[in-house]
Amino acid sequence: MQDEQNAAQRGYSTREELQKSRALPPIEKVKEKRVCIIECTEEIPCNPCVQACKFGAISKEGLCKPGVVDWDVCTGCTQCVAICPGMSIFMQRIEDGKGYVTMPYEFLPEPKIGDKAQLLDRSGKVVGEGRIVNPTYQAKGDAYPRWVVTVEMDDPELSYEVRAIRILE
Amino acid sequence: MEDWRVYKHPILEFERGKEVTLYLDGKPMKAFENETILAAMYANGVRVFSRSIKYHRPRGFFCAIGRCSSCMMEVDGVPNVRTCITKVKDGMHLRRQKTFADKFAPFLNLLNLSPLAYNRMFTKPGIIYKPAMKIIRQFTGQGSFSKKIEESGEEIMGIDDEFSTELLIVGGGPAGLSAALEAGQRCDDVIVIDDKEQLGGQLNRQTHMFFSDVKYAAGKRGFKLGKEMVEKISKLKTVRVLPKTNAIAYYPMENKMLMLRSTDRGLMVKAKKYIVAVGAYEKTLLFENNDLPGIYGAGGVQTLLNIYGVKPGKKGLMLGTGNVSLIVAYQLLQAGIGVEAIVAPSFRRVSGYLVHAAKIRRHGVPIITRHTILRALGKQRVTGALITELDEKYRPIEGTEKRLDCDFICMGVGLTPSYDLIQLFNPKMVYSSELGGFVPVRDMQFRFAENAYIAGDCGGVEEATTAVLEGGLAGLYAARSLGYADEEVSAKIDEYEHALEEDRGSPFSSDIKAALQKITVENIEEVIK
Amino acid sequence: MKTIVCRCHDVTEEDLEAAIDAGYDDLETLKRISGVTTGHCQGKFCMLHSLDILARKKGKKISELTRIRPPLDPIPLGCLISLSKKSI
């Protein structure tokens, strides 16, 4: 029964579903630079990501259609990650055989460079352990503070799955 | 004693103020001056606030916003005080009502007497009636007046006060504040009333960032947005803000509204126009033991946790998959409280936004759809829940019962518009399941009575962002009809109307839009006649 | 085990069903026999449930709403007295 569920019943989209809807960046781009992934598949009235991107890499048809990323233009600056109200924007990078995922983080304990963290996939399953490489505390303008954290993982494939962390104290 | 306060939160900082001491049934308790009585008692682990009137069941709070009346206690000799909206004072004496019944509850339950039975007993012969009543009153009712009140009756009499204004806005939530902002920039005299001490309504307890257009509210956290709006209003000289003021009655013949300011001061106001933005309150579910202490409304949990920083429990069960439920589940996780699962009968989909659902799924909280709760387990407080699977016709499937462990259950099963004040304006009320309950018929300018406008959730339950837009529009419409009409106002109205239209452009709003269309008429005069 | 519809007056689902069966089959009479919607909260939490049970029992849709009368919230009588003194 559980397997037949679609994204809306499950509460999240799987990697395959996202790939089908072209939300995931092509592998060449991920290997070239850090790029943004918008895992926001529904039509909801929202546009902070479009406004946050200084490079115009994110576009939206009207207020409600899901955002689309131009991966050629995206610089991986993480502004959109910091502002997304739905916490559904991530950054992905594969470099030197290692995977990197950048995500918003609104939990405790506060992240520090070198912290070890459990890696959680979209369903909350622990899929491995990673290291925090670049936590930044973004408190720009009106957006209330939020951590934007990059984690490093040894298996680059995991960077397609990991969407949350639990920092180990 | 265990302290249930949250001292470290990833988003919020709690300004608790000075430490004070409360006395519950004579026992001292630590509290902080910015806490309500309810928050202080919860922080000290008190869960049972009173006994119910008929079956003497233990009762805790449900809504925490002064609506449900489950948290009433005797405070400094005054009975039936809503502890959830009353701030603590140093040296306050609290007493649980019907403590007598508390001791004898098991015995009384065996007798199963109803209040009606008490009324019929011992009425004859007349001589035993009075002494018998004295004893019987210990068992039933909601507490007794202390001598102190009877003696000082004169003192609590209200100071009479009658005044008039151009525009009275009832409710200081997102819609009311937005209306006050727009109207205040144009009108000469605007009054906003709200029953809480802090204006902002539901915004104050929202820690998530809002969706919608960045131009209006998006990307800001709710409590921040509320603070900003209150600040802007405080700069307007034309707006008078009356916190801790309740609307008690509206008299259409005289066009006057009676209000009660901080429990003892009656005010009579005559306004040319009214904007009603009283919001909505939570729906509940019917299941066995649904009144146990530890069963809360999602908003109640938010208030306790995000405003006062007090944990409602250690591990919760959420009911419902609407946005409110999903958001509260996430906020619980943020405060370090476990969420056992989210249970809902939904078949087709999670009813809230998928991004909210994804946020909690990735932290390992399961969403159990096609299930419903059968019963809350526990005697004095919740210790678990029994859930069951449903078939296509929403009937429980036998043999699929499952026990979940949790120490509180949180209902986020939707909101229903607050209709009581609206109804006193004599509008035409219509039931709409899409809009959450009973709503008045209104015209294109949100007028539902001759001189009253509606804005926000009380006119149909939607998002806070639509409430902000509707409120702004209502403020402008009211200003225009008060004679403050110029090109700038019309341009602003056009801008808001366009934004509202765009905000409702998603598939989530299509049912709401259709329902709103059904209750919107060209000429309101014909309907309300 | 009880399913409480009205917290203020401890009215259970069974109570309401029994009352409807006994012929109190609209909200106005139902509230007079059972006390539902007349408690401290003035029906904020039981109104929709009682209408729901009524609708289910009678196979109709929800339509009626009970008449709301002021005061909407408890108010000390002293306040009303002093106000009325002034208007006289």
mmCIF file of C-alpha atoms in Angstrom, chain A residues 95-158:
data_model
loop_
_atom_site.group_PDB
_atom_site.id
_atom_site.type_symbol
_atom_site.label_atom_id
_atom_site.label_comp_id
_atom_site.label_asym_id
_atom_site.label_seq_id
_atom_site.Cartn_x
_atom_site.Cartn_y
_atom_site.Cartn_z
ATOM 1 C CA GLU A 95 33.926 17.605 -6.362
ATOM 2 C CA ASP A 96 36.948 15.318 -6.073
ATOM 3 C CA GLY A 97 34.732 12.307 -5.579
ATOM 4 C CA LYS A 98 32.917 13.888 -2.669
ATOM 5 C CA GLY A 99 29.352 15.136 -2.457
ATOM 6 C CA TYR A 100 28.296 18.451 -0.959
ATOM 7 C CA VAL A 101 24.771 19.502 -0.059
ATOM 8 C CA THR A 102 23.879 22.960 1.182
ATOM 9 C CA MET A 103 20.655 23.278 3.139
ATOM 10 C CA PRO A 104 18.786 25.593 5.485
ATOM 11 C CA TYR A 105 19.051 24.599 9.134
ATOM 12 C CA GLU A 106 16.733 25.810 11.900
ATOM 13 C CA PHE A 107 17.567 23.456 14.735
ATOM 14 C CA LEU A 108 19.909 23.155 17.663
ATOM 15 C CA PRO A 109 22.780 22.653 18.324
ATOM 16 C CA GLU A 110 24.345 25.462 16.338
ATOM 17 C CA PRO A 111 26.552 24.110 13.557
ATOM 18 C CA LYS A 112 30.335 24.556 13.657
ATOM 19 C CA ILE A 113 32.949 23.715 11.051
ATOM 20 C CA GLY A 114 34.066 20.130 11.420
ATOM 21 C CA ASP A 115 30.987 18.968 13.330
ATOM 22 C CA LYS A 116 29.907 15.454 12.532
ATOM 23 C CA ALA A 117 26.294 15.062 11.477
ATOM 24 C CA GLN A 118 23.913 12.268 10.635
ATOM 25 C CA LEU A 119 22.667 12.578 7.087
ATOM 26 C CA LEU A 120 18.927 12.201 6.610
ATOM 27 C CA ASP A 121 17.216 11.602 3.293
ATOM 28 C CA ARG A 122 13.850 12.996 2.219
ATOM 29 C CA SER A 123 11.973 10.397 4.276
ATOM 30 C CA GLY A 124 14.037 11.027 7.393
ATOM 31 C CA LYS A 125 16.073 7.819 7.124
ATOM 32 C CA VAL A 126 19.662 8.052 8.301
ATOM 33 C CA VAL A 127 21.766 7.315 5.206
ATOM 34 C CA GLY A 128 25.217 8.102 6.449
ATOM 35 C CA GLU A 129 27.450 10.461 8.313
ATOM 36 C CA GLY A 130 28.939 13.699 7.050
ATOM 37 C CA ARG A 131 30.960 16.712 8.121
ATOM 38 C CA ILE A 132 29.898 20.313 8.253
ATOM 39 C CA VAL A 133 32.207 22.368 6.117
ATOM 40 C CA ASN A 134 30.679 25.764 5.780
ATOM 41 C CA PRO A 135 27.996 26.975 8.155
ATOM 42 C CA THR A 136 26.907 30.585 7.596
ATOM 43 C CA TYR A 137 24.464 32.514 9.688
ATOM 44 C CA GLN A 138 22.391 34.619 7.349
ATOM 45 C CA ALA A 139 20.455 37.498 8.800
ATOM 46 C CA LYS A 140 20.096 39.744 5.835
ATOM 47 C CA GLY A 141 17.473 42.471 5.758
ATOM 48 C CA ASP A 142 14.066 41.416 6.892
ATOM 49 C CA ALA A 143 14.652 37.709 6.654
ATOM 50 C CA TYR A 144 15.045 36.446 10.144
ATOM 51 C CA PRO A 145 18.271 34.599 10.928
ATOM 52 C CA ARG A 146 18.679 31.128 9.580
ATOM 53 C CA TRP A 147 21.696 28.908 9.273
ATOM 54 C CA VAL A 148 22.746 27.796 5.843
ATOM 55 C CA VAL A 149 24.881 24.714 6.246
ATOM 56 C CA THR A 150 26.990 22.775 3.787
ATOM 57 C CA VAL A 151 27.768 19.152 4.577
ATOM 58 C CA GLU A 152 30.395 17.011 2.984
ATOM 59 C CA MET A 153 29.756 13.332 2.314
ATOM 60 C CA ASP A 154 32.064 10.639 1.059
ATOM 61 C CA ASP A 155 29.582 9.077 -1.344
ATOM 62 C CA PRO A 156 28.707 11.642 -4.062
ATOM 63 C CA GLU A 157 25.543 9.678 -4.928
ATOM 64 C CA LEU A 158 24.209 10.609 -1.509
#
